[in-house]
């Protein structure tokens, strides 16, 4: 299989995943939209007025980065764990790719890219909604940092999702975003979101980006390395 | 002389559960052959196929597909193969046409080539009207045919069919035989497993019989039957007339695989 062939294979996997994502948008995009709307309504409008300001910005604006990150984390995690889990155990559709000359590392890349696309898309969607709720008060310091952070967070959590799904050998295993199946660092990642409003937050976002890079690399490497070497865990129970 | 389509040497497989599925299996399928791999349930047929196609890890032995070792030249070996698995394994929410086109994509075939090819295959297999429907709306026999179309989309030189006619009605089964015979005549090498022995006897040139992970007999169909087929006894003739007896291969099969 030449490079062109590999590219086509990758494109096929990504395309399939994105088509699926939009086909079942009620399951993929809608929940995050609804949840964040509820957050804004309940915490922002109802409680927020009583809380007042946080570090000089009003509460509604303050929660935006957290909500965006929450959406990214959940979507990246569940997209990968669910599509992978489903194709490995329910339909065994992963066999289609395993019998083909597509190498295991490319298969992983295909799944991962789908998760990133979904994470980043949903993050952008929630950000848009927050613009609506907060008016135009959001001061965005650097869109590239935000985008990069969204990307890395997706990558980090989808690789956790991946390893959760690929280590399961039974249908009873849960693929949901259980707190216990998340690494401890996830809490800190979610709380140290790239702040869009204060210089303090901005510094925090840079540190956490650095944190996120290293943890992403290690998480991806740890979950992907046994797979890319031989494709072994992909073959599920057939050890 | 060109390399055989499939050459298996001393293949062993022990599953993680401890089940010994294959014991020193050796097989050779010459290019252009129509080969039957027969054996009772749990004999190890699907395991052999799984190892050859990269779905199951082997414990020991070597497998070569057209001279390409599956460990060293994995991609080249896989390029040659088309697989119709025993279990239905496509995403039922996907459109019939997309299943075939996506499979081509995994082989590095661009959509512009894959779409017309997939349409032709599906039409040939009688699924022309179902192309735009979700795969779950297909009947059992149609699903089988979809899997055949999917296996042929990368234009393999070696087609592996794991019980393709299970659950297919008589008429369609004949149609499928014709289709397969046509493919075989055009030079495609075919490995077939089936529990319909008269089907194997009619279609296949060579046969291997496997029992409990061991090959108990292999060779040209006629030779295997001649070697084990009991000379007809007086009483048998009547039974044949009245249709009590199965095919000759069935007798040989039972003789070789049933417990003593
Ligand atoms: N994933 C697995 N894990 C553990 N054991 C397995 C697995 N798959 C198959 N086996 C065992 O390996 C042996 C051979 O199974 P295999 O599926 O190769 O049989 P088969 O010849 O294809 O049978 P059938 O005609 O029923 O399809 C059986 O004893 C089976 O229980
Ligand atoms: Mg089988």
Coordinates of C-alpha atoms and ligand atoms in Angstrom, one line a residue:
Chain A
X1 CA 0.0 0.0 0.0
X2 CA 1.6 3.2 -1.1
X3 CA 1.3 6.6 0.6
X4 CA -1.6 7.6 -1.7
X5 CA -3.4 4.4 -0.7
X6 CA -2.8 5.1 2.9
X7 CA -4.2 8.6 2.6
X8 CA -7.3 7.2 0.9
X9 CA -7.8 4.7 3.7
X10 CA -7.4 7.4 6.3
X11 CA -9.8 9.7 4.4
X12 CA -12.3 6.8 4.2
X13 CA -12.2 6.3 8.0
X14 CA -12.5 10.0 8.8
X15 CA -15.2 10.6 6.3
X16 CA -17.2 7.6 7.6
X17 CA -16.9 8.9 11.1
X18 CA -17.9 12.5 10.2
X19 CA -20.9 11.3 8.1
X20 CA -22.0 9.2 11.1
X21 CA -21.5 12.1 13.5
X22 CA -23.8 14.4 11.4
X23 CA -26.3 11.6 10.7
X24 CA -26.9 11.0 14.4
X25 CA -26.5 14.7 15.4
X26 CA -29.3 14.2 17.9
X27 CA -26.9 12.0 19.9
X28 CA -23.7 13.7 19.1
X29 CA -24.2 17.4 19.0
X30 CA -27.5 18.1 20.6
X31 CA -26.8 16.9 24.2
X32 CA -23.9 19.3 24.7
X33 CA -25.9 22.1 23.3
X34 CA -28.8 21.4 25.6
X35 CA -26.6 20.9 28.7
X36 CA -24.7 24.1 28.1
X37 CA -27.9 26.1 27.5
X38 CA -29.2 24.7 30.8
X39 CA -26.0 25.7 32.6
X40 CA -26.2 29.2 31.3
X41 CA -29.9 29.5 32.2
X42 CA -29.6 28.0 35.7
X43 CA -26.2 29.0 36.8
X44 CA -25.8 32.0 34.7
X45 CA -29.1 33.8 34.7
X46 CA -30.7 32.5 37.9
X47 CA -27.8 32.1 40.3
X48 CA -25.2 34.2 38.5
X49 CA -26.9 37.5 39.3
X50 CA -26.5 36.6 43.0
X51 CA -22.9 35.5 42.7
X52 CA -21.9 38.7 41.1
X53 CA -18.4 38.9 39.6
X54 CA -15.5 36.6 39.8
X55 CA -12.0 38.0 39.3
X56 CA -13.5 41.1 37.8
X57 CA -15.7 39.4 35.2
X58 CA -19.4 38.5 35.7
X59 CA -20.2 34.9 36.6
X60 CA -21.8 34.0 33.3
X61 CA -18.7 34.9 31.4
X62 CA -16.5 33.2 34.0
X63 CA -18.1 29.7 33.4
X64 CA -17.8 29.8 29.6
X65 CA -14.3 28.2 29.3
X66 CA -15.3 25.5 31.8
X67 CA -18.4 24.6 29.8
X68 CA -16.5 24.6 26.5
X69 CA -13.9 22.2 28.0
X70 CA -16.6 20.0 29.5
X71 CA -18.2 19.6 26.1
X72 CA -14.9 18.8 24.5
X73 CA -13.8 16.3 27.1
X74 CA -17.1 14.4 27.1
X75 CA -17.4 14.3 23.3
X76 CA -13.8 13.4 22.5
X77 CA -13.9 10.6 25.2
X78 CA -17.2 9.1 24.2
X79 CA -16.8 9.4 20.4
X80 CA -13.7 7.3 20.4
X81 CA -14.7 4.9 23.1
X82 CA -18.1 4.4 21.7
X83 CA -17.3 4.0 18.0
X84 CA -14.4 1.8 18.8
X85 CA -16.2 -0.3 21.3
X86 CA -19.2 -0.7 19.0
X87 CA -17.2 -1.7 16.0
X88 CA -15.1 -4.1 18.0
X89 CA -17.9 -5.9 19.9
X90 CA -21.3 -5.2 18.4
X91 CA -20.9 -5.4 14.7
X92 CA -17.3 -6.6 14.6
X93 CA -17.1 -4.0 11.9
X94 CA -13.5 -3.4 12.8
X95 CA -12.7 -6.7 11.0
X96 CA -13.4 -4.9 7.7
X97 CA -10.3 -2.7 8.4
X98 CA -8.3 -5.4 10.0
X99 CA -8.4 -7.7 6.9
X100 CA -7.4 -4.8 4.7
X101 CA -3.8 -3.7 4.2
X102 CA -4.5 -0.6 6.3
X103 CA -1.8 -0.8 9.0
X104 CA -2.9 -0.7 12.7
X105 CA -1.3 2.7 13.3
X106 CA -3.3 4.2 10.5
X107 CA -6.5 2.7 11.9
X108 CA -5.8 4.4 15.2
X109 CA -5.1 7.6 13.5
X110 CA -8.5 7.3 11.8
X111 CA -10.4 6.8 15.0
X112 CA -8.4 9.5 16.8
X113 CA -9.1 12.1 14.1
X114 CA -12.8 11.4 14.3
X115 CA -12.7 12.1 18.0
X116 CA -10.7 15.3 17.5
X117 CA -13.2 16.6 14.9
X118 CA -16.1 15.9 17.2
X119 CA -14.4 17.4 20.2
X120 CA -13.4 20.6 18.4
X121 CA -16.8 21.0 16.6
X122 CA -18.8 20.6 19.8
X123 CA -16.4 23.0 21.6
X124 CA -17.0 25.6 18.9
X125 CA -20.7 25.1 19.1
X126 CA -20.8 25.7 22.8
X127 CA -18.6 28.7 22.5
X128 CA -21.0 30.1 19.9
X129 CA -23.9 29.5 22.3
X130 CA -22.0 31.3 25.1
X131 CA -21.6 34.3 22.9
X132 CA -25.4 34.4 22.6
X133 CA -25.8 34.2 26.4
X134 CA -23.1 36.5 27.5
X135 CA -23.6 39.1 24.8
X136 CA -20.3 40.1 23.3
X137 CA -18.5 40.3 26.6
X138 CA -16.1 37.4 25.9
X139 CA -12.7 38.8 25.4
X140 CA -10.7 36.3 23.5
X141 CA -7.0 36.8 23.8
X142 CA -5.8 34.3 21.3
X143 CA -7.9 32.1 19.2
X144 CA -5.0 29.9 18.3
X145 CA -4.3 29.1 21.9
X146 CA -7.9 28.2 22.4
X147 CA -8.0 26.1 19.3
X148 CA -4.7 24.4 20.2
X149 CA -6.0 23.7 23.6
X150 CA -9.2 22.3 22.3
X151 CA -7.2 20.0 20.0
X152 CA -4.9 18.7 22.7
X153 CA -7.7 18.2 25.2
X154 CA -9.6 16.2 22.6
X155 CA -6.6 14.2 21.9
X156 CA -5.9 13.5 25.5
X157 CA -9.4 12.4 26.4
X158 CA -10.1 10.4 23.3
X159 CA -6.9 8.4 23.9
X160 CA -8.2 7.7 27.4
X161 CA -11.5 6.7 25.8
X162 CA -9.6 4.6 23.4
X163 CA -7.7 2.8 26.1
X164 CA -10.8 2.3 28.2
X165 CA -12.6 0.7 25.2
X166 CA -9.7 -1.4 24.0
X167 CA -9.0 -2.9 27.4
X168 CA -12.6 -4.1 27.8
X169 CA -13.2 -7.6 26.9
X170 CA -16.9 -7.8 27.9
X171 CA -20.0 -6.2 26.7
X172 CA -20.9 -5.4 30.3
X173 CA -18.0 -3.1 30.5
X174 CA -19.0 0.5 30.8
X175 CA -17.9 2.9 28.1
X176 CA -19.5 5.9 29.6
X177 CA -17.4 8.8 30.9
X178 CA -17.3 7.5 34.5
X179 CA -15.3 9.5 36.9
X180 CA -13.5 6.4 38.0
X181 CA -12.3 5.6 34.5
X182 CA -10.9 9.0 34.1
X183 CA -7.4 9.8 35.2
X184 CA -6.9 12.1 38.1
X185 CA -5.3 14.7 35.9
X186 CA -8.7 15.1 34.1
X187 CA -10.1 17.1 37.0
X188 CA -7.2 19.5 36.9
X189 CA -7.4 19.7 33.1
X190 CA -11.0 20.6 33.2
X191 CA -10.5 23.3 35.9
X192 CA -7.5 24.8 34.3
X193 CA -9.2 25.7 31.1
X194 CA -7.8 28.5 28.9
X195 CA -9.2 31.5 30.4
X196 CA -10.5 34.0 28.0
X197 CA -10.8 36.9 30.3
X198 CA -8.1 37.7 32.7
X199 CA -4.3 38.0 32.4
X200 CA -4.1 35.6 35.3
X201 CA -6.3 33.1 33.5
X202 CA -4.2 33.6 30.4
X203 CA -1.0 32.7 32.3
X204 CA -2.8 29.7 33.6
X205 CA -3.9 28.7 30.2
X206 CA -0.3 28.7 29.0
X207 CA 0.9 26.5 31.8
X208 CA -2.0 24.2 31.4
X209 CA -1.3 24.0 27.7
X210 CA 2.1 22.8 28.5
X211 CA 0.7 20.4 31.0
X212 CA -1.8 19.2 28.4
X213 CA 0.9 18.6 25.7
X214 CA 3.0 16.4 28.0
X215 CA 0.0 14.4 29.3
X216 CA -1.5 14.1 25.9
X217 CA 1.7 12.7 24.5
X218 CA 2.1 10.2 27.3
X219 CA -1.5 9.2 27.3
X220 CA -1.6 8.7 23.6
X221 CA 1.6 6.8 23.6
X222 CA 0.6 4.6 26.4
X223 CA -2.7 3.6 24.9
X224 CA -1.5 3.4 21.3
X225 CA 1.8 1.7 21.5
X226 CA 0.7 -1.9 22.1
X227 CA -1.9 -1.5 19.4
X228 CA 0.3 0.0 16.7
X229 CA 3.0 -2.5 17.3
X230 CA 1.0 -5.6 16.3
X231 CA -2.7 -4.6 16.2
X232 CA -3.0 -7.0 19.0
X233 CA -5.7 -5.6 21.3
X234 CA -7.8 -4.7 18.3
X235 CA -8.4 -8.4 17.8
X236 CA -10.3 -8.5 21.0
X237 CA -10.9 -11.9 22.5
X238 CA -8.9 -13.7 19.9
X239 CA -5.7 -13.4 21.9
Chain B
X1 CA 6.3 -22.1 -11.3
X2 CA 4.3 -19.4 -9.5
X3 CA 3.8 -19.5 -5.8
X4 CA 0.7 -21.2 -4.5
X5 CA -2.3 -19.0 -3.5
X6 CA -2.0 -20.2 0.1
X7 CA 0.7 -22.2 1.7
X8 CA 0.3 -23.0 5.4
X9 CA 3.1 -24.8 7.2
X10 CA 2.8 -26.3 10.7
X11 CA 0.2 -23.8 11.8
X12 CA -0.6 -24.0 15.5
X13 CA -3.2 -22.0 17.5
X14 CA -4.0 -22.1 21.2
X15 CA -6.6 -19.6 22.3
X16 CA -6.3 -17.6 25.5
X17 CA -9.0 -19.8 26.9
X18 CA -6.6 -22.8 26.6
X19 CA -8.5 -24.3 23.6
X20 CA -6.1 -25.9 21.2
X21 CA -7.8 -25.0 17.9
X22 CA -5.1 -26.1 15.5
X23 CA -2.4 -28.7 15.7
X24 CA 0.4 -28.6 13.1
X25 CA -1.9 -27.8 10.2
X26 CA -0.2 -27.8 6.7
X27 CA -2.2 -26.9 3.6
X28 CA -1.4 -25.8 0.1
X29 CA -3.8 -24.3 -2.3
X30 CA -2.5 -23.9 -5.9
X31 CA -3.3 -20.8 -7.9
X32 CA -6.6 -21.0 -9.7
X33 CA -7.9 -23.8 -7.5
X34 CA -11.4 -24.1 -6.1
X35 CA -10.7 -25.6 -2.7
X36 CA -13.0 -27.0 -0.1
X37 CA -12.1 -26.9 3.6
X38 CA -14.4 -29.2 5.4
X39 CA -14.9 -30.2 9.0
X40 CA -17.4 -30.5 11.8
X41 CA -18.4 -27.6 14.0
X42 CA -15.5 -26.4 16.0
X43 CA -12.9 -28.2 13.9
X44 CA -10.8 -25.0 13.3
X45 CA -11.9 -23.8 9.9
X46 CA -12.7 -20.3 10.9
X47 CA -9.5 -20.2 12.9
X48 CA -7.4 -21.0 9.9
X49 CA -9.2 -18.4 7.9
X50 CA -8.8 -15.8 10.7
X51 CA -5.1 -16.3 10.9
X52 CA -4.7 -16.1 7.1
X53 CA -6.6 -12.8 7.0
X54 CA -5.1 -11.2 10.0
X55 CA -8.0 -11.4 12.4
X56 CA -6.5 -13.9 14.7
X57 CA -2.9 -14.2 16.1
X58 CA -1.3 -17.5 15.5
X59 CA 0.7 -19.4 18.1
X60 CA 3.2 -20.9 15.6
X61 CA 3.8 -21.8 12.0
X62 CA 4.0 -19.8 8.8
X63 CA 1.4 -18.7 6.3
X64 CA 2.2 -17.4 2.8
X65 CA -0.3 -15.9 0.4
X66 CA 1.0 -16.0 -3.2
X67 CA 4.5 -16.2 -1.7
X68 CA 4.0 -13.3 0.6
X69 CA 4.6 -14.1 4.3
X70 CA 1.7 -12.7 6.3
X71 CA 4.1 -11.6 9.1
X72 CA 6.8 -10.0 6.9
X73 CA 4.8 -8.8 3.9
X74 CA 1.5 -8.2 5.6
X75 CA 0.2 -5.5 3.3
X76 CA 1.1 -7.4 0.1
X77 CA -0.4 -10.6 1.4
X78 CA -3.6 -8.8 2.5
X79 CA -3.9 -7.0 -0.9
X80 CA -4.4 -10.4 -2.6
X81 CA -7.3 -11.6 -0.3
X82 CA -11.0 -11.0 -0.3
X83 CA -12.9 -12.4 2.8
X84 CA -16.5 -13.3 3.3
X85 CA -16.6 -14.0 7.0
X86 CA -18.8 -16.5 8.7
X87 CA -20.5 -13.8 10.8
X88 CA -22.3 -10.8 9.4
X89 CA -19.9 -8.0 10.4
X90 CA -20.9 -4.8 8.8
X91 CA -22.5 -1.7 10.4
X92 CA -26.2 -2.3 9.9
X93 CA -26.9 1.5 10.0
X94 CA -24.7 2.0 7.0
X95 CA -26.0 2.2 3.4
X96 CA -25.4 -1.0 1.3
X97 CA -23.4 0.9 -1.3
X98 CA -21.3 2.7 1.3
X99 CA -20.3 -0.5 2.9
X100 CA -18.8 -1.7 -0.3
X101 CA -17.2 1.7 -1.2
X102 CA -15.7 2.1 2.2
X103 CA -14.2 -1.3 2.0
X104 CA -12.5 -0.3 -1.2
X105 CA -11.2 2.8 0.6
X106 CA -9.5 0.7 3.2
X107 CA -7.6 -0.9 0.3
X108 CA -6.5 2.5 -1.0
X109 CA -9.0 2.6 -3.9
X110 CA -10.3 6.1 -4.5
X111 CA -14.1 6.7 -4.5
X112 CA -14.1 7.6 -8.2
X113 CA -13.0 4.1 -9.0
X114 CA -14.8 2.3 -6.1
X115 CA -18.3 3.7 -6.7
X116 CA -18.9 2.3 -10.2
X117 CA -17.2 -0.9 -9.3
X118 CA -19.3 -1.3 -6.2
X119 CA -22.5 -0.6 -8.2
X120 CA -21.6 -3.2 -10.8
X121 CA -20.8 -5.9 -8.1
X122 CA -24.1 -5.2 -6.2
X123 CA -26.1 -5.3 -9.4
X124 CA -24.4 -8.6 -10.5
X125 CA -25.3 -10.0 -7.1
X126 CA -28.9 -8.9 -7.4
X127 CA -28.8 -6.1 -4.9
X128 CA -29.1 -3.3 -7.4
X129 CA -32.3 -2.1 -5.9
X130 CA -31.1 -2.1 -2.4
X131 CA -28.0 0.0 -2.9
X132 CA -29.3 3.1 -1.2
X133 CA -31.0 1.3 1.7
X134 CA -29.5 0.7 5.1
X135 CA -27.9 -2.7 5.4
X136 CA -30.2 -3.7 8.2
X137 CA -33.1 -3.8 5.8
X138 CA -31.6 -6.6 3.9
X139 CA -32.7 -10.2 4.4
X140 CA -30.3 -12.8 5.6
X141 CA -29.4 -14.1 2.2
X142 CA -29.0 -10.6 0.9
X143 CA -26.6 -9.8 3.7
X144 CA -24.5 -12.8 2.5
X145 CA -24.4 -11.4 -1.0
X146 CA -23.5 -8.0 0.2
X147 CA -20.6 -9.5 2.0
X148 CA -19.5 -11.2 -1.3
X149 CA -19.7 -7.9 -3.1
X150 CA -17.6 -6.3 -0.3
X151 CA -15.0 -9.0 -0.6
X152 CA -14.6 -8.6 -4.3
X153 CA -14.4 -4.9 -4.4
X154 CA -10.6 -4.8 -4.1
X155 CA -10.3 -7.3 -7.0
X156 CA -8.6 -10.0 -5.0
X157 CA -6.8 -12.9 -6.5
X158 CA -7.8 -15.2 -3.6
X159 CA -11.3 -15.3 -2.4
X160 CA -12.1 -16.9 1.0
X161 CA -15.6 -17.8 1.8
X162 CA -16.6 -19.0 5.2
X163 CA -20.0 -20.7 4.9
X164 CA -21.3 -18.3 2.4
X165 CA -24.4 -20.3 1.6
X166 CA -25.6 -20.7 5.2
X167 CA -29.2 -19.5 5.3
X168 CA -29.5 -19.0 1.6
X169 CA -32.4 -20.5 -0.2
X170 CA -32.1 -23.2 -2.8
X171 CA -32.6 -21.1 -5.8
X172 CA -30.2 -18.3 -4.7
X173 CA -27.7 -20.9 -3.6
X174 CA -27.6 -22.3 -7.1
X175 CA -27.3 -18.7 -8.4
X176 CA -24.4 -18.2 -6.0
X177 CA -22.7 -21.4 -7.2
X178 CA -22.9 -20.3 -10.8
X179 CA -21.5 -16.9 -9.8
X180 CA -18.6 -18.5 -8.0
X181 CA -18.0 -21.0 -10.7
X182 CA -17.8 -18.1 -13.1
X183 CA -15.3 -16.3 -10.9
X184 CA -13.3 -19.5 -10.6
X185 CA -13.2 -19.9 -14.4
X186 CA -11.9 -16.4 -14.7
X187 CA -8.8 -17.4 -12.7
X188 CA -9.8 -16.5 -9.1
X189 CA -8.6 -18.9 -6.5
X190 CA -11.4 -19.8 -4.1
X191 CA -11.3 -21.3 -0.6
X192 CA -14.7 -22.4 0.5
X193 CA -15.9 -23.8 3.8
X194 CA -19.4 -25.2 3.9
X195 CA -21.5 -27.8 5.7
X196 CA -23.4 -28.7 2.5
X197 CA -21.1 -31.5 1.3
X198 CA -22.9 -32.0 -2.0
X199 CA -22.1 -28.4 -2.7
X200 CA -18.4 -28.9 -2.1
X201 CA -18.4 -32.1 -4.1
X202 CA -19.9 -30.4 -7.1
X203 CA -17.9 -27.2 -7.0
X204 CA -14.4 -28.0 -5.7
X205 CA -11.3 -29.4 -7.3
X206 CA -9.4 -30.1 -4.1
X207 CA -10.5 -30.8 -0.6
X208 CA -9.1 -30.9 2.9
X209 CA -10.9 -32.4 5.8
X210 CA -10.1 -31.1 9.3
X211 CA -11.2 -32.6 12.5
X212 CA -10.4 -31.2 16.0
X213 CA -7.6 -29.0 14.7
X214 CA -5.9 -31.7 12.6
X215 CA -6.0 -32.2 8.9
X216 CA -7.2 -35.8 8.4
X217 CA -7.2 -35.9 4.7
X218 CA -6.4 -33.7 1.7
X219 CA -6.1 -34.0 -2.0
X220 CA -8.0 -33.8 -5.3
X221 CA -11.7 -34.3 -4.7
X222 CA -12.0 -37.5 -6.8
X223 CA -8.9 -39.1 -5.3
X224 CA -10.1 -38.5 -1.7
X225 CA -13.5 -39.9 -2.5
X226 CA -12.0 -42.9 -4.4
X227 CA -9.6 -43.6 -1.5
X228 CA -12.2 -43.7 1.2
X229 CA -15.5 -44.5 -0.5
X230 CA -16.7 -47.9 0.4
X231 CA -17.5 -50.1 -2.5
X232 CA -21.3 -50.1 -2.8
X233 CA -22.8 -53.0 -1.0
X234 CA -25.8 -54.9 -2.1
X235 CA -28.2 -53.2 0.3
X236 CA -26.9 -49.8 -0.6
X237 CA -28.0 -49.8 -4.1
X238 CA -31.6 -49.7 -3.1
X239 CA -31.0 -47.0 -0.5
X240 CA -29.4 -44.9 -3.2
X241 CA -32.4 -45.4 -5.4
X242 CA -34.7 -44.3 -2.6
X243 CA -32.5 -41.4 -1.8
X244 CA -31.6 -42.4 1.7
X245 CA -27.9 -41.9 1.2
X246 CA -26.2 -38.6 1.1
X247 CA -23.5 -37.7 -1.4
X248 CA -20.3 -39.8 -1.6
X249 CA -18.3 -37.1 0.0
X250 CA -20.7 -37.1 2.9
X251 CA -19.9 -40.7 3.6
X252 CA -16.2 -40.1 3.4
X253 CA -16.6 -37.1 5.7
X254 CA -18.5 -39.1 8.3
X255 CA -16.0 -41.9 8.1
X256 CA -13.1 -39.6 8.7
X257 CA -14.6 -37.3 11.4
X258 CA -16.9 -39.4 13.5
X259 CA -15.7 -40.9 16.7
X260 CA -14.7 -44.5 16.5
Ligands
LIG1 N1 -12.2 -16.2 20.2 C1 -12.1 -17.5 20.7 N2 -11.7 -17.7 21.9 C2 -11.5 -18.9 22.4 N3 -11.8 -20.1 21.7 C3 -12.2 -19.9 20.5 C4 -12.4 -18.6 19.9 N4 -12.8 -18.8 18.6 C5 -12.9 -20.1 18.4 N5 -12.5 -20.8 19.5 C6 -12.4 -22.3 19.7 O1 -11.6 -22.8 18.7 C7 -12.1 -24.0 18.2 C8 -12.2 -23.9 16.6 O2 -13.2 -22.9 16.3 P1 -13.5 -22.5 14.8 O3 -14.4 -21.3 14.9 O4 -12.2 -22.4 14.1 O5 -14.3 -23.7 14.3 P2 -15.0 -23.9 12.8 O6 -14.4 -25.1 12.2 O7 -15.1 -22.7 12.1 O8 -16.5 -24.4 13.3 P3 -17.9 -24.0 12.6 O9 -18.1 -25.0 11.5 O10 -18.9 -24.2 13.7 O11 -17.9 -22.6 12.1 C9 -13.4 -24.3 18.8 O12 -13.2 -25.2 19.9 C10 -13.8 -22.9 19.4 O13 -14.5 -23.1 20.6
LIG2 MG1 -16.5 -21.5 11.4

